[in-house]
Short mmCIF file of C-alpha atoms in Angstrom, two decimals:
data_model
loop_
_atom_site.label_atom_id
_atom_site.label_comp_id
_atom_site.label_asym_id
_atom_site.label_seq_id
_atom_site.Cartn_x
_atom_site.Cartn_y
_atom_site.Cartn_z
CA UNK O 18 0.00 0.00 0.00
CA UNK O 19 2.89 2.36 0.51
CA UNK O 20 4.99 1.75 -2.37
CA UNK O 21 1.37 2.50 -4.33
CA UNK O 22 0.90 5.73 -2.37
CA UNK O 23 4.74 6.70 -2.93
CA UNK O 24 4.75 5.88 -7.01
CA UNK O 25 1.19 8.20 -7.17
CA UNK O 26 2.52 11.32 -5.76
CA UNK O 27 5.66 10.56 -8.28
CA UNK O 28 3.59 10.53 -11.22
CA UNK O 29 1.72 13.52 -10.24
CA UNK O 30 4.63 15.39 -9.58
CA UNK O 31 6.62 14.47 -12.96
CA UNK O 32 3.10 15.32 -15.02
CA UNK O 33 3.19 18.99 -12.86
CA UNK O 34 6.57 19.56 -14.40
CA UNK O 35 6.51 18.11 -17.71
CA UNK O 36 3.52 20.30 -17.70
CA UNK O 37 5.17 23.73 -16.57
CA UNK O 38 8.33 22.88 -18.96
CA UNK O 39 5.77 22.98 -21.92
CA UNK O 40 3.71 26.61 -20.56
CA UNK O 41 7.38 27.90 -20.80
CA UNK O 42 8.97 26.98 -23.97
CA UNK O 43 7.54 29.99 -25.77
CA UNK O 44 9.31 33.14 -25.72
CA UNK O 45 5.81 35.04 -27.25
CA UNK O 46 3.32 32.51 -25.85
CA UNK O 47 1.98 32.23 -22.46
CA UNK O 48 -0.40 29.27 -20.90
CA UNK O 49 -2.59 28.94 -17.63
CA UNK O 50 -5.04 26.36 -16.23
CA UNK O 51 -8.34 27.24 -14.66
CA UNK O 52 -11.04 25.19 -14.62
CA UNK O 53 -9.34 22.21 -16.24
CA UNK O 54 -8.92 24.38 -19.27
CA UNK O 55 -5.76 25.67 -20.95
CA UNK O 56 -5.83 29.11 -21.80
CA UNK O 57 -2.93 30.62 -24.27
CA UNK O 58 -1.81 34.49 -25.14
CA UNK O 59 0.72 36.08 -27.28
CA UNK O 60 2.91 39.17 -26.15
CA UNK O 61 2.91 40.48 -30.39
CA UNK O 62 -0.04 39.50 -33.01
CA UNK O 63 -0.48 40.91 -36.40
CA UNK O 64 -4.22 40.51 -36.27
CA UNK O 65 -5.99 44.06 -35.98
CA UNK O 66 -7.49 44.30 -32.23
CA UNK O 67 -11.72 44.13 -33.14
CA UNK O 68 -12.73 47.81 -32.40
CA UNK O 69 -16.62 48.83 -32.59
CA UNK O 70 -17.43 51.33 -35.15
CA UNK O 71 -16.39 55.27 -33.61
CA UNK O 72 -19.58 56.57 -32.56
CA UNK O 73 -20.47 60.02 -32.60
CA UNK O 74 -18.00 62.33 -31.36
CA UNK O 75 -15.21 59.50 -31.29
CA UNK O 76 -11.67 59.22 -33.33
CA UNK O 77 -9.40 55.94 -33.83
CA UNK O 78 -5.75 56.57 -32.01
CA UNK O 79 -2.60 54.43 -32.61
CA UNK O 80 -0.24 54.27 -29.95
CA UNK O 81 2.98 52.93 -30.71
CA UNK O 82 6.68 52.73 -29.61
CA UNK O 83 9.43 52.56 -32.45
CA UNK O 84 12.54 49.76 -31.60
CA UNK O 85 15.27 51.94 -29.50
CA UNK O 86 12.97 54.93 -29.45
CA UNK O 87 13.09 54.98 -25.45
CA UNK O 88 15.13 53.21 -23.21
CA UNK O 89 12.88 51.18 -19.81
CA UNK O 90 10.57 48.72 -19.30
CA UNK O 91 7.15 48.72 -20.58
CA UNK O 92 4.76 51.49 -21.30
CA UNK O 93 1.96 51.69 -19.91
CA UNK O 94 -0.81 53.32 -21.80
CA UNK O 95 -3.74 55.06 -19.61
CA UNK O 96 -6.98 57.20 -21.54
CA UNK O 97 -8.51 58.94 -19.38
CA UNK O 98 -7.32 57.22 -16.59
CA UNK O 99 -8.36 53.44 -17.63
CA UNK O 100 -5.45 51.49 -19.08
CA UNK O 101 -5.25 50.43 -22.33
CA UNK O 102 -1.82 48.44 -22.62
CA UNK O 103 1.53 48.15 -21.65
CA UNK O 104 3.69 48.60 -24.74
CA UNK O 105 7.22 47.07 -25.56
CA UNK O 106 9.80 47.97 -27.97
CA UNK O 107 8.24 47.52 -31.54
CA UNK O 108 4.69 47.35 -30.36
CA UNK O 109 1.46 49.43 -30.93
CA UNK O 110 -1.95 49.22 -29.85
CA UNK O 111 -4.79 51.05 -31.47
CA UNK O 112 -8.08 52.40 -29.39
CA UNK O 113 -11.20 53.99 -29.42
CA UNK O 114 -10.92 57.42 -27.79
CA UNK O 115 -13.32 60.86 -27.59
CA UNK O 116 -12.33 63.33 -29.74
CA UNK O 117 -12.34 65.98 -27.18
CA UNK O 118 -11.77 65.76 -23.16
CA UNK O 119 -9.98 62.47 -22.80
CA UNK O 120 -6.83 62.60 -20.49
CA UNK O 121 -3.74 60.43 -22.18
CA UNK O 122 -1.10 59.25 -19.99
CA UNK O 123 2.02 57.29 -20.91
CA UNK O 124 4.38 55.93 -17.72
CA UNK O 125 7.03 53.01 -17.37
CA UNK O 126 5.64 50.22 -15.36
CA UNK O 127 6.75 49.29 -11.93
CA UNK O 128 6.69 47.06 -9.43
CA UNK O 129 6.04 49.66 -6.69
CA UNK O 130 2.50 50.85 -7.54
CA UNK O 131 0.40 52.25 -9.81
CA UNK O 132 1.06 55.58 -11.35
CA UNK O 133 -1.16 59.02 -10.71
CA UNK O 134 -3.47 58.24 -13.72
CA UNK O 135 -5.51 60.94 -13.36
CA UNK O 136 -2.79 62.94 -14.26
CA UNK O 137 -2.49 62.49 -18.00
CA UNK O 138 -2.85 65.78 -20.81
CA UNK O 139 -5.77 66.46 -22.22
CA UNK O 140 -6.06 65.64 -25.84
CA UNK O 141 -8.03 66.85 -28.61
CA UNK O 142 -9.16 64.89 -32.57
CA UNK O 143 -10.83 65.25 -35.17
CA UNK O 144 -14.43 62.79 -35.18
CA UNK O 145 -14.03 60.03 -36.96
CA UNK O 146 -10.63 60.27 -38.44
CA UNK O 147 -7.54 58.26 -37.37
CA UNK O 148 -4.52 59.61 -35.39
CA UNK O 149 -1.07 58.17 -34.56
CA UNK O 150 0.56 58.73 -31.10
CA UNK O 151 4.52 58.32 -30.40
CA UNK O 152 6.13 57.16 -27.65
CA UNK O 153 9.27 58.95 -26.86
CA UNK O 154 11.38 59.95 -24.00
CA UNK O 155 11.86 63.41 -22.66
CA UNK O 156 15.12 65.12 -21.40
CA UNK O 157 14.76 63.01 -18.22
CA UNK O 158 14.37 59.78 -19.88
CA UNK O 159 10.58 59.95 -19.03
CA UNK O 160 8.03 58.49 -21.29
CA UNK O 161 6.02 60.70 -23.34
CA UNK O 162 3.38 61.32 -26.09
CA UNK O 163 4.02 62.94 -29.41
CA UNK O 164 1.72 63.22 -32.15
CA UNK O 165 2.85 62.67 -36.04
CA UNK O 166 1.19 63.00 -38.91
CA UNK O 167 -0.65 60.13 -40.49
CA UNK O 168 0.89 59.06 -43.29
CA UNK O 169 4.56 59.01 -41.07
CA UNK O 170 2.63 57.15 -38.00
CA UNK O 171 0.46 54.34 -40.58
CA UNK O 172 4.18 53.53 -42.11
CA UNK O 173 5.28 52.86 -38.63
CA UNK O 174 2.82 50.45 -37.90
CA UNK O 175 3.25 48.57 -40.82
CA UNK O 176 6.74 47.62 -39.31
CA UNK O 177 4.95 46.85 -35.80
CA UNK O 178 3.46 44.15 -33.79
CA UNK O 179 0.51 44.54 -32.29
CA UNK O 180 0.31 44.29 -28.00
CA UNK O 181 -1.87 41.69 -26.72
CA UNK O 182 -0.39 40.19 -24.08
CA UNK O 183 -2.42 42.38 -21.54
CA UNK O 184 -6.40 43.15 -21.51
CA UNK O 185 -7.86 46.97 -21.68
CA UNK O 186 -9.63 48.14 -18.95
CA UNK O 187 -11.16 51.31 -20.91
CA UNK O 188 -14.69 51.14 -20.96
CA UNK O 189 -16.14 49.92 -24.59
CA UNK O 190 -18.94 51.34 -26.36
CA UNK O 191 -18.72 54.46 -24.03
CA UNK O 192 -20.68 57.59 -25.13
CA UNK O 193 -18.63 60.61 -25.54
CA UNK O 194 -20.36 63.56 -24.21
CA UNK O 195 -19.76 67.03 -25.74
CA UNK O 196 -17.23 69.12 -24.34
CA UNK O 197 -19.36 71.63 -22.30
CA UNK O 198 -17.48 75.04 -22.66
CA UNK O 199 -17.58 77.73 -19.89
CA UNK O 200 -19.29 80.70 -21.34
CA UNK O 201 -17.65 83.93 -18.92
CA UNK O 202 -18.15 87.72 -19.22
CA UNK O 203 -15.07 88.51 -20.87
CA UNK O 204 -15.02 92.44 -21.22
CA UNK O 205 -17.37 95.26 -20.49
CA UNK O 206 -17.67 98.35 -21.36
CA UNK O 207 -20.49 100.83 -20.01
CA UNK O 208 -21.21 103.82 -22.17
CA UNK O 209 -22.53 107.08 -20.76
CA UNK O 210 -25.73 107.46 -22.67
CA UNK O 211 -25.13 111.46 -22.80
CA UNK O 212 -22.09 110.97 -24.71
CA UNK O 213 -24.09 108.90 -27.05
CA UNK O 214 -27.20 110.57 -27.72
CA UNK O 215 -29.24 114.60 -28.06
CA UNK O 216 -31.35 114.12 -25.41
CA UNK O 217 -34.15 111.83 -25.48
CA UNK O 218 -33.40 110.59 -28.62
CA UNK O 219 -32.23 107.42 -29.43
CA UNK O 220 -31.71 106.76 -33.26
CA UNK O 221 -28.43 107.12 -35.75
CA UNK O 222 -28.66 110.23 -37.17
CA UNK O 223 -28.73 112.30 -33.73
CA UNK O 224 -25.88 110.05 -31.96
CA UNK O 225 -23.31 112.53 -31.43
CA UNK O 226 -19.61 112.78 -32.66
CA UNK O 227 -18.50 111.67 -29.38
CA UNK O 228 -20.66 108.73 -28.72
CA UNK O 229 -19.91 107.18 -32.69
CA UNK O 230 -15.85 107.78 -31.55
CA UNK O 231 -16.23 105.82 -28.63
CA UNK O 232 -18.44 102.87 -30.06
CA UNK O 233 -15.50 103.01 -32.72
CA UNK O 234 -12.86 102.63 -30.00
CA UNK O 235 -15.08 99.62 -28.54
CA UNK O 236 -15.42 97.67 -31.75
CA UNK O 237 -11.29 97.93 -32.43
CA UNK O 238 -10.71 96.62 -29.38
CA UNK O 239 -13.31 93.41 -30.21
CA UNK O 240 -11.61 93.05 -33.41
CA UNK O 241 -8.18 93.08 -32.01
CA UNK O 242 -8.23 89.15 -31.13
CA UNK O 243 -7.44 89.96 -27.84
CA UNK O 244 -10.53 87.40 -27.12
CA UNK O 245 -11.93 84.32 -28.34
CA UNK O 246 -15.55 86.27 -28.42
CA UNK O 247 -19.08 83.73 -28.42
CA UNK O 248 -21.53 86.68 -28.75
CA UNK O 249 -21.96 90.25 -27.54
CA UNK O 250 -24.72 91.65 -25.35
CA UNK O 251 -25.97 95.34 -26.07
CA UNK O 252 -28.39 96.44 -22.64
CA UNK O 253 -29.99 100.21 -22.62
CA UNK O 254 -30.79 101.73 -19.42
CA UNK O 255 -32.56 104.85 -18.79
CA UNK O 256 -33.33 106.92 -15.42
CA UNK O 257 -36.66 106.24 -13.49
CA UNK O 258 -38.22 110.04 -15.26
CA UNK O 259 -40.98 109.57 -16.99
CA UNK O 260 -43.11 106.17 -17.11
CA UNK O 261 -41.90 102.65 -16.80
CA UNK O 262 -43.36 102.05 -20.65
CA UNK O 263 -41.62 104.90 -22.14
CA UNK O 264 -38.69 104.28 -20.70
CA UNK O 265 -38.30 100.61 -21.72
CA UNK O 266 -39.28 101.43 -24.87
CA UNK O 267 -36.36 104.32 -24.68
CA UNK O 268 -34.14 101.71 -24.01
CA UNK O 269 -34.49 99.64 -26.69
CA UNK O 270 -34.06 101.64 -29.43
CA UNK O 271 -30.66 103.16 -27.78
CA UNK O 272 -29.69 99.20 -27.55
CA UNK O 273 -30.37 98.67 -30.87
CA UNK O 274 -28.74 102.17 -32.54
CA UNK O 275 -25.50 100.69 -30.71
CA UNK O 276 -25.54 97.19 -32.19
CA UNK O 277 -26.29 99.17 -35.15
CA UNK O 278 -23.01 101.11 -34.93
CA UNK O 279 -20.80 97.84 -33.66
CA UNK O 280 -21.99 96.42 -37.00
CA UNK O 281 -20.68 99.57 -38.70
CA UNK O 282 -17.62 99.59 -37.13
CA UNK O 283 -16.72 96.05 -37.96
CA UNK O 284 -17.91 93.61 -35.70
CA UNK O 285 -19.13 90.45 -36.91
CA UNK O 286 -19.79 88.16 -33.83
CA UNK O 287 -23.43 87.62 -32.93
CA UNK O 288 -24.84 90.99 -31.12
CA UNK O 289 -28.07 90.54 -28.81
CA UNK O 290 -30.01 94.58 -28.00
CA UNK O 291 -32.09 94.69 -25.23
CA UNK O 292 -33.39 97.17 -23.05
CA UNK O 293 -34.27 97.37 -19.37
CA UNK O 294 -35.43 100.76 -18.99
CA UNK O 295 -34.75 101.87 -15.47
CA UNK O 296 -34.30 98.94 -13.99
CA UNK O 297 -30.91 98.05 -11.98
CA UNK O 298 -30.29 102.00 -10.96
CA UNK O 299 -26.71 102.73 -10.20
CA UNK O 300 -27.72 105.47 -8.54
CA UNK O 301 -31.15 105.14 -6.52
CA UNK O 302 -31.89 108.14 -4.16
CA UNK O 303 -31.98 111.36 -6.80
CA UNK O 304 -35.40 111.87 -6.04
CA UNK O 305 -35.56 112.03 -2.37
CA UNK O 306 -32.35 114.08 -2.88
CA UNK O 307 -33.53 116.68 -5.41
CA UNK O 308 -36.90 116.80 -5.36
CA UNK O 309 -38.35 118.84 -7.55
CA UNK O 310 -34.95 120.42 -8.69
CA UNK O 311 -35.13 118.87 -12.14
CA UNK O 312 -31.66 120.22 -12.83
CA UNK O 313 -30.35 118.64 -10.50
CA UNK O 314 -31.88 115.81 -10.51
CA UNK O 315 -30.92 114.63 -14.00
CA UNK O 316 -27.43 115.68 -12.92
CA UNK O 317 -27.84 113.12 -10.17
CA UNK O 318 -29.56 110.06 -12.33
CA UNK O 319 -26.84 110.65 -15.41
CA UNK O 320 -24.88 107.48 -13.98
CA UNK O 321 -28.49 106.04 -15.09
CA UNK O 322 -28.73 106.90 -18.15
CA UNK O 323 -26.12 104.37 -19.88
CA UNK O 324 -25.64 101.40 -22.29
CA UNK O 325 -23.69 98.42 -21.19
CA UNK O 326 -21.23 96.36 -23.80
CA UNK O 327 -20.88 93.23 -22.69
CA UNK O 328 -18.24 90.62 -24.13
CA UNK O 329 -18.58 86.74 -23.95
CA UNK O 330 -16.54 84.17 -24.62
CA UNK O 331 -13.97 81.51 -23.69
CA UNK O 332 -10.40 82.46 -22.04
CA UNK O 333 -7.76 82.82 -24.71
CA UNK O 334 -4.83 80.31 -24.37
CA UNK O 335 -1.35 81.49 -23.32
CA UNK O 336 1.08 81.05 -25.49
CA UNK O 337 2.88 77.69 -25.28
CA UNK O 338 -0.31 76.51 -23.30
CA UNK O 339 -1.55 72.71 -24.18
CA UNK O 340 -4.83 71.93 -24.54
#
């Protein structure tokens, strides 16, 4: 009964290693059990990885690193903080990415952690069109991204093999939402409406010398590029003389003679007139000041009578700034 026990856990143990000795003798091919079933993977394939069609708002990128191009281990590839792949010497891997807002992140692997993948530059492409990534070194020997054009980064690949010894982790068949863009007041300019206009008029032909100099000044310094302009906002106020109808109505014909004049002066961006009549007073106690002085009460409420310029837009990108 012994000798039966002893040549059993002999057998077993020459089948374990006859069995590791064959999972090994690939340099490119890798084997597991589970389950009772073998499972085999490749470090390089030629086979295109199956990608889903780009959806809406999507673009195709090729990352790839050329033999001797950097000097480390692997790199790992991150988009928007899911990995993607770790790529050798003379590998690529190819992904489905959004065309706007997705971080990119290339770092050597380790065996001391993870790196900050949250980290990574934000990247911009064009929907539906194909880019190529690079993976170089910078001046510290630290892996990083450079874009080429496509017909230098598709005759790369051609003399690559593809990564698959490692399975993405980026989410498939994600939907891409639209970059949402911070609209911010970027300039305004408040126009005294007594330079502008004869009193209590409001059209072209009786805006004064002064007031068509300064709109002139204004609409230079919109077409100056100074700043990446959305749309412009034109807003008439008037004092609180006379009634709340009038005035309104006062308003918006001073707000539209101005948009008028922006137009003539050059601008081109979209231009919305509106008038509030005497709402949103700068100045709010002439009348229990002045009284009946009507003198010098429309001395007082001149601050009042004004139209507003305001600029919208998007802040402009310093120069050398990556976006």
């Amino acid at each position: 009964m012994l000798r039966f026990i002893m040549k059993k856990k002999f057998l077993i143990t020459s089948l374990g290693i006859s069995l590791l000795i064959a999972g090994c003798s690939s340099n490119y091919s890798h084997s597991s059990s589970a389950k009772g079933k073998l499972e085999r993977w490749t470090t390089f394939d030629g086979k295109t990885v199956s990608l889903n069609e780009m959806g809406e708002r999507q673009a195709k990128v090729y990352f790839y690193r050329e033999q001797g191009s950097i000097n480390g281990p692997a790199v790992n590839v991150f988009v928007d903080g899911d990995y993607l792949a770790s790529i050798l010497d003379g590998g690529y891997r190819e992904a489905i990415v959004c065309s706007t807002g997705d971080q990119l992140l290339p770092t050597f692997t380790k065996n001391t952690g993870f790196a900050d993948r949250d980290t990574g530059v934000d990247y911009n492409f064009v929907a539906g069109e194909t880019a190529y990534i690079k993976i170089v070194s910078d001046q510290q020997g630290q892996p990083i991204f450079q874009r080429v054009e496509a017909a230098e980064g598709a005759a790369a690949i051609n003399n690559l093999a593809q990564q698959t010894q490692t399975l993405p982790r980026t989410k498939p068949n994600r939907v891409c939402k639209q970059k949402v863009i911070e609209r911010i007041v970027l300039e305004k300019f408040n126009l005294q409406a007594s330079s502008l206009f004869k009193f209590d008029r409001s059209d072209y032909a009786n805006m004064l010398p002064k007031g068509k100099q300064e709109i002139q000044k204004v609409g230079q310094i919109i077409t100056s590029g100074k700043f990446n302009i959305s749309d412009i906002k034109v807003v008439g106020y008037t004092d609180p003389m006379g009634t709340e109808a009038y005035n309104m109505a006062l308003s918006k014909r001073r707000a539209a003679t101005v948009k008028q004049a922006l137009k003539s002066a050059g601008v081109n961006y979209p231009i919305m007139a509106e008038g509030l009549g005497e709402r949103n007073l700068l100045v709010r106690d002439c009348l229990q000041k002045h009284g009946k002085n009507r003198k010098a009460r429309m001395a007082c409420d001149q601050p009042n009578r004004r139209v507003e310029i305001i600029i919208y837009g998007t802040k402009k990108k310093k120069e050398g700034e990556i976006k």
